[in-house]
Amino acid sequence: MPSCRLFQVLSLSFVFAVIVTSSLDSRAACVQDDPNTTKPWCNKALSADERADMVIGQMTLDEKIQMVHGTGWGVLRPGAPIPAGSNFGAGFMPGIPRLGIPNIDLADSAVGVRMAAYQSRYATLLPSALGAAASWDPGAAFLYGDVIGRELRAQGFNMSIGGGVDLMREPRNGRNFEYAGEDPLLAGTMVGMLEKGVLSEHVMNDIKHYALNDQETGRNVVNVLLDKKALRESDLLAFEISIAIADPSGVMCSYNLYEGDHACENDYLLNQVLKKDLKFKGWVLSDWGATHSTVKAAINGLDQDMPGDDNYFSAPLKKSVEDGQVPMSRLNDMVHRILRSMFAAGVVDEPPIRTVVDPFRGREDAQHIAEESIVLLKNSGQILPLKPSATTIALIGSHADVGVLSGGGSAQVDAPGGNAANPQPGGSKWGQPVYFPSSPMKNIQAKSPQATIKYSDGADPTAAASLARSSSLAIVFANQFMSESMDSPTLSLPNNQDALIEAVAAANPNTVVVLETGGPVSMPWVDHVKGVVEMWYPGIGGAQALANILFGDVNPSGKLPATFARNEVQLPHPIVPGLEGIPPGEPLRERNVKPFDLTYNEGAKVGYKWFEATNKQPLFPFGFGLSYTSYAYSDIAVDDTYRTVHFTVRNTGQCAGTEIAQVYVTLPSAAKEDYKRLAAFQRVKLAVGESKDVTLTLHPLTLSVFNTQQNGWRLLPGDYTVTAGSSSADTPLKTTLHVRP
Ligand code: BGC
């Protein structure tokens, strides 16, 4: 058995050019001026809040209004004017040069910087955010954000739009690949660390889509109904945790409604929770086109209208301030939130400096994250890891000869050289799958030079089965393309791929399925194949990472950040809400759906909590993932005072590895909860035979209930059952934490 990691040799087959455009920002000011004379707010010794207030004291009403809206759709809509001075990102707010305030140039960057092709720039495609969450590695999440931050800076942007932390309530949601799964602690921690990484590069960061934008079907018209206790303990807890970690510059409010009000004019969500309870200091920017009013939105907490052609926060807001409908103090607060975030992030003192993005470093980082994110779901008869040999391997489907799949919509990153599966000049088209040039076939061949590898595109299951029959091993690549603005109608793999896998498995007992999916899928064929590997959308280093996993140079360590249901019937909403009565085959565009209420009767029971409370056995449970070695857990103890848990993990197998240890709590009976909650986790790296003692702090909010009368978190006195183990369904250790009244 090989040890767990080989040194990687980079081999990029492309070169690229960066065109430095004429888009000059207004970065002169604080960098060049003498802070003590002309612009006292340039003094870095002052706090961001003090500096912001000093600037506001010098601003005219028009300048304040200019800061609270963008300048239109720009590059996002063919034909829309592109504002002078913009850096060709999704959003732009012109700065105020006379005061030394730079432009805000925002770029979509959920999984890498979007629309690089537009300016002949290069951007690293990272694994999907959901994939990164499967690493359960806050360090990998920070690195992820750091890659995005440094590439944004190199391209002249000073704000990232990303940081999706909507909980996976709907496994068919088209944007799950941009989010971090179904658990508030895991998602909140990973997205918080990711956005902290962005900020570490002096690029303003963002958390979105606040809140409850959990599906794309009807996203502009769906009115979510969920009681406040459950909301605070589920979806908003993910935001609460991520905001506490990331200290975001911006929070993007979402398209949907909550309890009758659009999220971008929702007093409860924006003023009561986000700004008051969560003490969010940055500004609330609308999702693109999610503003619906002037006075109501301004009073209820929206600070900036994006992209800003809706005419709510320009002349109409100025008039509302002059009329006294929106107090000047509120406008000042909006501007203060933007300015203090600019000072706090360092975009005034250390504006971006254009350089050439380093694609080699980006790819290496992406590969590292991918290696931690790939989840081994099934490994019968130890079919994996593969041994290099003069065997014949059939590779089938998903353009595995040339590339790996990426997710679509506003998270789409442009592939270097164009779509590897269908090279064409220019950027990508909305809703069209794009493959990145990271070839599984080449990388598998490189691992096993004597093997004969043959590829079938899988379009004809009979031809694919025949190739499989004449090979000693068949690897079927199955995919599910997902994108913003559309959900998958089912959990099934699209395009007849279930039948393809069945045909191949029937032809060759040594069949391994590699999944490139946006989120959970059903697997009716799971008992007929020997291996299943979930690699998500694995990013530009995906094929190298996969080959390392398949051949055991990297021992798989990823674990599922979301439950994989057997079928739709197991879900709280067997049909995607809003799609009821729509014949299958209709285009699933969010715009086709009429307004509707979506009641989350399942409350805070999202994902594994739902499965436990309703006593259902999923296909693969939350937190599950196999390794080429084995681990044993022992000796659990809790400290009632510090609320820590202590246990030992030992590597009992033949290969070094990293185990993701998970701790769950079940609250005292007074909480009336029929499910457990993830309360702590840690990656534990272990050599063969090694044992490590692990001490973890139970996250205080995962021990608490939200009391709506008192509007606060409360720790109930009583006995808490604490369990630890390798997944939500495998917790061999058990003890009790006592909380005294
Ligand atoms: C998406 C946002 C995105 C924005 C700008 C919207 O359609 O929901 O996530 O940041 O567009 O591209």
PDB file of N, CA and C in Angstrom, residues 283-346:
ATOM      1  N   TRP A 283     -22.192  46.532   5.149  1.00  0.00           N
ATOM      2  CA  TRP A 283     -23.408  47.008   4.499  1.00  0.00           C
ATOM      3  C   TRP A 283     -24.177  45.891   3.800  1.00  0.00           C
ATOM      4  N   VAL A 284     -25.488  46.113   3.715  1.00  0.00           N
ATOM      5  CA  VAL A 284     -26.365  45.164   3.031  1.00  0.00           C
ATOM      6  C   VAL A 284     -26.505  45.625   1.585  1.00  0.00           C
ATOM      7  N   LEU A 285     -26.063  44.785   0.644  1.00  0.00           N
ATOM      8  CA  LEU A 285     -26.263  45.092  -0.770  1.00  0.00           C
ATOM      9  C   LEU A 285     -27.302  44.136  -1.323  1.00  0.00           C
ATOM     10  N   SER A 286     -28.099  44.627  -2.248  1.00  0.00           N
ATOM     11  CA  SER A 286     -29.156  43.759  -2.780  1.00  0.00           C
ATOM     12  C   SER A 286     -28.559  42.773  -3.762  1.00  0.00           C
ATOM     13  N   ASP A 287     -29.181  41.600  -3.859  1.00  0.00           N
ATOM     14  CA  ASP A 287     -28.855  40.755  -5.001  1.00  0.00           C
ATOM     15  C   ASP A 287     -29.279  41.542  -6.245  1.00  0.00           C
ATOM     16  N   TRP A 288     -28.778  41.127  -7.379  1.00  0.00           N
ATOM     17  CA  TRP A 288     -28.939  41.922  -8.603  1.00  0.00           C
ATOM     18  C   TRP A 288     -30.405  41.975  -9.043  1.00  0.00           C
ATOM     19  N   GLY A 289     -31.020  43.126  -8.793  1.00  0.00           N
ATOM     20  CA  GLY A 289     -32.431  43.263  -9.139  1.00  0.00           C
ATOM     21  C   GLY A 289     -33.364  42.838  -8.020  1.00  0.00           C
ATOM     22  N   ALA A 290     -32.853  42.684  -6.814  1.00  0.00           N
ATOM     23  CA  ALA A 290     -33.696  42.215  -5.701  1.00  0.00           C
ATOM     24  C   ALA A 290     -34.270  43.366  -4.872  1.00  0.00           C
ATOM     25  N   THR A 291     -34.021  44.625  -5.304  1.00  0.00           N
ATOM     26  CA  THR A 291     -34.607  45.778  -4.595  1.00  0.00           C
ATOM     27  C   THR A 291     -36.004  46.020  -5.156  1.00  0.00           C
ATOM     28  N   HIS A 292     -36.951  46.303  -4.258  1.00  0.00           N
ATOM     29  CA  HIS A 292     -38.338  46.472  -4.718  1.00  0.00           C
ATOM     30  C   HIS A 292     -38.953  47.793  -4.287  1.00  0.00           C
ATOM     31  N   SER A 293     -38.236  48.622  -3.570  1.00  0.00           N
ATOM     32  CA  SER A 293     -38.827  49.880  -3.111  1.00  0.00           C
ATOM     33  C   SER A 293     -37.702  50.829  -2.698  1.00  0.00           C
ATOM     34  N   THR A 294     -38.085  52.055  -2.430  1.00  0.00           N
ATOM     35  CA  THR A 294     -37.099  53.045  -1.983  1.00  0.00           C
ATOM     36  C   THR A 294     -37.195  53.232  -0.464  1.00  0.00           C
ATOM     37  N   VAL A 295     -38.319  53.813  -0.020  1.00  0.00           N
ATOM     38  CA  VAL A 295     -38.412  54.162   1.403  1.00  0.00           C
ATOM     39  C   VAL A 295     -38.448  52.893   2.269  1.00  0.00           C
ATOM     40  N   LYS A 296     -39.302  51.947   1.880  1.00  0.00           N
ATOM     41  CA  LYS A 296     -39.413  50.730   2.697  1.00  0.00           C
ATOM     42  C   LYS A 296     -38.065  50.009   2.780  1.00  0.00           C
ATOM     43  N   ALA A 297     -37.397  49.875   1.649  1.00  0.00           N
ATOM     44  CA  ALA A 297     -36.119  49.156   1.653  1.00  0.00           C
ATOM     45  C   ALA A 297     -35.093  49.906   2.501  1.00  0.00           C
ATOM     46  N   ALA A 298     -35.023  51.221   2.339  1.00  0.00           N
ATOM     47  CA  ALA A 298     -34.015  52.000   3.086  1.00  0.00           C
ATOM     48  C   ALA A 298     -34.292  51.922   4.585  1.00  0.00           C
ATOM     49  N   ILE A 299     -35.551  52.079   4.953  1.00  0.00           N
ATOM     50  CA  ILE A 299     -35.879  52.064   6.382  1.00  0.00           C
ATOM     51  C   ILE A 299     -35.701  50.654   6.963  1.00  0.00           C
ATOM     52  N   ASN A 300     -36.015  49.655   6.152  1.00  0.00           N
ATOM     53  CA  ASN A 300     -35.956  48.280   6.669  1.00  0.00           C
ATOM     54  C   ASN A 300     -34.573  47.649   6.577  1.00  0.00           C
ATOM     55  N   GLY A 301     -33.574  48.409   6.139  1.00  0.00           N
ATOM     56  CA  GLY A 301     -32.217  47.894   6.326  1.00  0.00           C
ATOM     57  C   GLY A 301     -31.342  47.725   5.103  1.00  0.00           C
ATOM     58  N   LEU A 302     -31.884  47.924   3.888  1.00  0.00           N
ATOM     59  CA  LEU A 302     -31.016  47.806   2.712  1.00  0.00           C
ATOM     60  C   LEU A 302     -30.106  49.038   2.638  1.00  0.00           C
ATOM     61  N   ASP A 303     -28.817  48.821   2.369  1.00  0.00           N
ATOM     62  CA  ASP A 303     -27.874  49.945   2.329  1.00  0.00           C
ATOM     63  C   ASP A 303     -27.420  50.288   0.916  1.00  0.00           C
ATOM     64  N   GLN A 304     -27.514  49.349   0.007  1.00  0.00           N
ATOM     65  CA  GLN A 304     -27.011  49.624  -1.347  1.00  0.00           C
ATOM     66  C   GLN A 304     -27.800  48.793  -2.357  1.00  0.00           C
ATOM     67  N   ASP A 305     -28.276  49.479  -3.392  1.00  0.00           N
ATOM     68  CA  ASP A 305     -29.048  48.811  -4.440  1.00  0.00           C
ATOM     69  C   ASP A 305     -28.114  48.394  -5.571  1.00  0.00           C
ATOM     70  N   MET A 306     -28.138  47.097  -5.887  1.00  0.00           N
ATOM     71  CA  MET A 306     -27.280  46.568  -6.955  1.00  0.00           C
ATOM     72  C   MET A 306     -28.122  45.823  -7.993  1.00  0.00           C
ATOM     73  N   PRO A 307     -27.791  45.866  -9.267  1.00  0.00           N
ATOM     74  CA  PRO A 307     -26.642  46.587  -9.808  1.00  0.00           C
ATOM     75  C   PRO A 307     -26.895  48.087  -9.915  1.00  0.00           C
ATOM     76  N   GLY A 308     -28.166  48.495  -9.640  1.00  0.00           N
ATOM     77  CA  GLY A 308     -28.380  49.920  -9.469  1.00  0.00           C
ATOM     78  C   GLY A 308     -29.074  50.628 -10.613  1.00  0.00           C
ATOM     79  N   ASP A 309     -29.712  49.892 -11.499  1.00  0.00           N
ATOM     80  CA  ASP A 309     -30.459  50.604 -12.533  1.00  0.00           C
ATOM     81  C   ASP A 309     -31.949  50.594 -12.246  1.00  0.00           C
ATOM     82  N   ASP A 310     -32.318  50.151 -11.073  1.00  0.00           N
ATOM     83  CA  ASP A 310     -33.738  50.040 -10.775  1.00  0.00           C
ATOM     84  C   ASP A 310     -34.332  51.355 -10.296  1.00  0.00           C
ATOM     85  N   ASN A 311     -33.448  52.328 -10.187  1.00  0.00           N
ATOM     86  CA  ASN A 311     -33.933  53.660  -9.879  1.00  0.00           C
ATOM     87  C   ASN A 311     -34.613  53.772  -8.530  1.00  0.00           C
ATOM     88  N   TYR A 312     -34.236  52.943  -7.597  1.00  0.00           N
ATOM     89  CA  TYR A 312     -34.805  53.067  -6.254  1.00  0.00           C
ATOM     90  C   TYR A 312     -33.921  53.908  -5.339  1.00  0.00           C
ATOM     91  N   PHE A 313     -32.616  53.712  -5.461  1.00  0.00           N
ATOM     92  CA  PHE A 313     -31.726  54.377  -4.506  1.00  0.00           C
ATOM     93  C   PHE A 313     -30.944  55.531  -5.151  1.00  0.00           C
ATOM     94  N   SER A 314     -31.367  55.971  -6.337  1.00  0.00           N
ATOM     95  CA  SER A 314     -30.717  57.136  -6.949  1.00  0.00           C
ATOM     96  C   SER A 314     -31.611  58.351  -6.704  1.00  0.00           C
ATOM     97  N   ALA A 315     -32.167  58.953  -7.760  1.00  0.00           N
ATOM     98  CA  ALA A 315     -32.991  60.159  -7.572  1.00  0.00           C
ATOM     99  C   ALA A 315     -34.149  59.944  -6.592  1.00  0.00           C
ATOM    100  N   PRO A 316     -34.865  58.792  -6.647  1.00  0.00           N
ATOM    101  CA  PRO A 316     -35.970  58.631  -5.697  1.00  0.00           C
ATOM    102  C   PRO A 316     -35.512  58.650  -4.231  1.00  0.00           C
ATOM    103  N   LEU A 317     -34.355  58.099  -3.960  1.00  0.00           N
ATOM    104  CA  LEU A 317     -33.888  58.116  -2.569  1.00  0.00           C
ATOM    105  C   LEU A 317     -33.492  59.541  -2.166  1.00  0.00           C
ATOM    106  N   LYS A 318     -32.867  60.250  -3.096  1.00  0.00           N
ATOM    107  CA  LYS A 318     -32.486  61.645  -2.796  1.00  0.00           C
ATOM    108  C   LYS A 318     -33.741  62.442  -2.421  1.00  0.00           C
ATOM    109  N   LYS A 319     -34.779  62.248  -3.211  1.00  0.00           N
ATOM    110  CA  LYS A 319     -36.035  62.974  -2.948  1.00  0.00           C
ATOM    111  C   LYS A 319     -36.613  62.551  -1.592  1.00  0.00           C
ATOM    112  N   SER A 320     -36.561  61.271  -1.306  1.00  0.00           N
ATOM    113  CA  SER A 320     -37.109  60.787  -0.029  1.00  0.00           C
ATOM    114  C   SER A 320     -36.336  61.347   1.160  1.00  0.00           C
ATOM    115  N   VAL A 321     -35.046  61.556   0.969  1.00  0.00           N
ATOM    116  CA  VAL A 321     -34.251  62.156   2.054  1.00  0.00           C
ATOM    117  C   VAL A 321     -34.616  63.629   2.175  1.00  0.00           C
ATOM    118  N   GLU A 322     -34.751  64.290   1.034  1.00  0.00           N
ATOM    119  CA  GLU A 322     -35.107  65.723   1.080  1.00  0.00           C
ATOM    120  C   GLU A 322     -36.496  65.924   1.673  1.00  0.00           C
ATOM    121  N   ASP A 323     -37.407  64.981   1.372  1.00  0.00           N
ATOM    122  CA  ASP A 323     -38.783  65.064   1.913  1.00  0.00           C
ATOM    123  C   ASP A 323     -38.852  64.658   3.382  1.00  0.00           C
ATOM    124  N   GLY A 324     -37.794  64.057   3.877  1.00  0.00           N
ATOM    125  CA  GLY A 324     -37.792  63.598   5.268  1.00  0.00           C
ATOM    126  C   GLY A 324     -38.377  62.210   5.456  1.00  0.00           C
ATOM    127  N   GLN A 325     -38.740  61.522   4.341  1.00  0.00           N
ATOM    128  CA  GLN A 325     -39.284  60.164   4.497  1.00  0.00           C
ATOM    129  C   GLN A 325     -38.201  59.180   4.915  1.00  0.00           C
ATOM    130  N   VAL A 326     -37.001  59.445   4.444  1.00  0.00           N
ATOM    131  CA  VAL A 326     -35.843  58.680   4.907  1.00  0.00           C
ATOM    132  C   VAL A 326     -34.932  59.682   5.619  1.00  0.00           C
ATOM    133  N   PRO A 327     -34.736  59.540   6.918  1.00  0.00           N
ATOM    134  CA  PRO A 327     -33.932  60.535   7.637  1.00  0.00           C
ATOM    135  C   PRO A 327     -32.486  60.569   7.121  1.00  0.00           C
ATOM    136  N   MET A 328     -31.903  61.746   7.190  1.00  0.00           N
ATOM    137  CA  MET A 328     -30.491  61.876   6.783  1.00  0.00           C
ATOM    138  C   MET A 328     -29.619  60.946   7.626  1.00  0.00           C
ATOM    139  N   SER A 329     -30.020  60.745   8.869  1.00  0.00           N
ATOM    140  CA  SER A 329     -29.211  59.868   9.727  1.00  0.00           C
ATOM    141  C   SER A 329     -29.169  58.450   9.156  1.00  0.00           C
ATOM    142  N   ARG A 330     -30.260  58.043   8.547  1.00  0.00           N
ATOM    143  CA  ARG A 330     -30.275  56.691   7.951  1.00  0.00           C
ATOM    144  C   ARG A 330     -29.378  56.652   6.711  1.00  0.00           C
ATOM    145  N   LEU A 331     -29.433  57.684   5.885  1.00  0.00           N
ATOM    146  CA  LEU A 331     -28.545  57.716   4.715  1.00  0.00           C
ATOM    147  C   LEU A 331     -27.086  57.726   5.186  1.00  0.00           C
ATOM    148  N   ASN A 332     -26.811  58.501   6.225  1.00  0.00           N
ATOM    149  CA  ASN A 332     -25.439  58.522   6.748  1.00  0.00           C
ATOM    150  C   ASN A 332     -25.011  57.145   7.248  1.00  0.00           C
ATOM    151  N   ASP A 333     -25.950  56.441   7.846  1.00  0.00           N
ATOM    152  CA  ASP A 333     -25.644  55.093   8.332  1.00  0.00           C
ATOM    153  C   ASP A 333     -25.307  54.170   7.155  1.00  0.00           C
ATOM    154  N   MET A 334     -26.074  54.294   6.079  1.00  0.00           N
ATOM    155  CA  MET A 334     -25.803  53.470   4.894  1.00  0.00           C
ATOM    156  C   MET A 334     -24.387  53.727   4.384  1.00  0.00           C
ATOM    157  N   VAL A 335     -24.057  55.020   4.261  1.00  0.00           N
ATOM    158  CA  VAL A 335     -22.739  55.399   3.726  1.00  0.00           C
ATOM    159  C   VAL A 335     -21.637  55.004   4.719  1.00  0.00           C
ATOM    160  N   HIS A 336     -21.927  55.201   5.989  1.00  0.00           N
ATOM    161  CA  HIS A 336     -20.936  54.836   7.020  1.00  0.00           C
ATOM    162  C   HIS A 336     -20.572  53.350   6.910  1.00  0.00           C
ATOM    163  N   ARG A 337     -21.574  52.517   6.744  1.00  0.00           N
ATOM    164  CA  ARG A 337     -21.332  51.075   6.670  1.00  0.00           C
ATOM    165  C   ARG A 337     -20.434  50.719   5.484  1.00  0.00           C
ATOM    166  N   ILE A 338     -20.627  51.423   4.375  1.00  0.00           N
ATOM    167  CA  ILE A 338     -19.796  51.148   3.192  1.00  0.00           C
ATOM    168  C   ILE A 338     -18.375  51.663   3.435  1.00  0.00           C
ATOM    169  N   LEU A 339     -18.276  52.900   3.886  1.00  0.00           N
ATOM    170  CA  LEU A 339     -16.942  53.493   4.072  1.00  0.00           C
ATOM    171  C   LEU A 339     -16.133  52.764   5.139  1.00  0.00           C
ATOM    172  N   ARG A 340     -16.777  52.420   6.247  1.00  0.00           N
ATOM    173  CA  ARG A 340     -15.979  51.772   7.306  1.00  0.00           C
ATOM    174  C   ARG A 340     -15.480  50.398   6.852  1.00  0.00           C
ATOM    175  N   SER A 341     -16.278  49.771   5.992  1.00  0.00           N
ATOM    176  CA  SER A 341     -15.837  48.461   5.484  1.00  0.00           C
ATOM    177  C   SER A 341     -14.665  48.637   4.523  1.00  0.00           C
ATOM    178  N   MET A 342     -14.682  49.710   3.754  1.00  0.00           N
ATOM    179  CA  MET A 342     -13.565  49.965   2.834  1.00  0.00           C
ATOM    180  C   MET A 342     -12.285  50.224   3.634  1.00  0.00           C
ATOM    181  N   PHE A 343     -12.403  51.049   4.672  1.00  0.00           N
ATOM    182  CA  PHE A 343     -11.217  51.316   5.505  1.00  0.00           C
ATOM    183  C   PHE A 343     -10.775  50.043   6.229  1.00  0.00           C
ATOM    184  N   ALA A 344     -11.750  49.308   6.782  1.00  0.00           N
ATOM    185  CA  ALA A 344     -11.401  48.126   7.578  1.00  0.00           C
ATOM    186  C   ALA A 344     -10.705  47.063   6.729  1.00  0.00           C
ATOM    187  N   ALA A 345     -11.150  46.890   5.486  1.00  0.00           N
ATOM    188  CA  ALA A 345     -10.554  45.850   4.634  1.00  0.00           C
ATOM    189  C   ALA A 345      -9.200  46.279   4.088  1.00  0.00           C
ATOM    190  N   GLY A 346      -8.951  47.571   4.066  1.00  0.00           N
ATOM    191  CA  GLY A 346      -7.666  48.052   3.549  1.00  0.00           C
ATOM    192  C   GLY A 346      -7.713  48.447   2.080  1.00  0.00           C
TER     193      GLY A 346
END
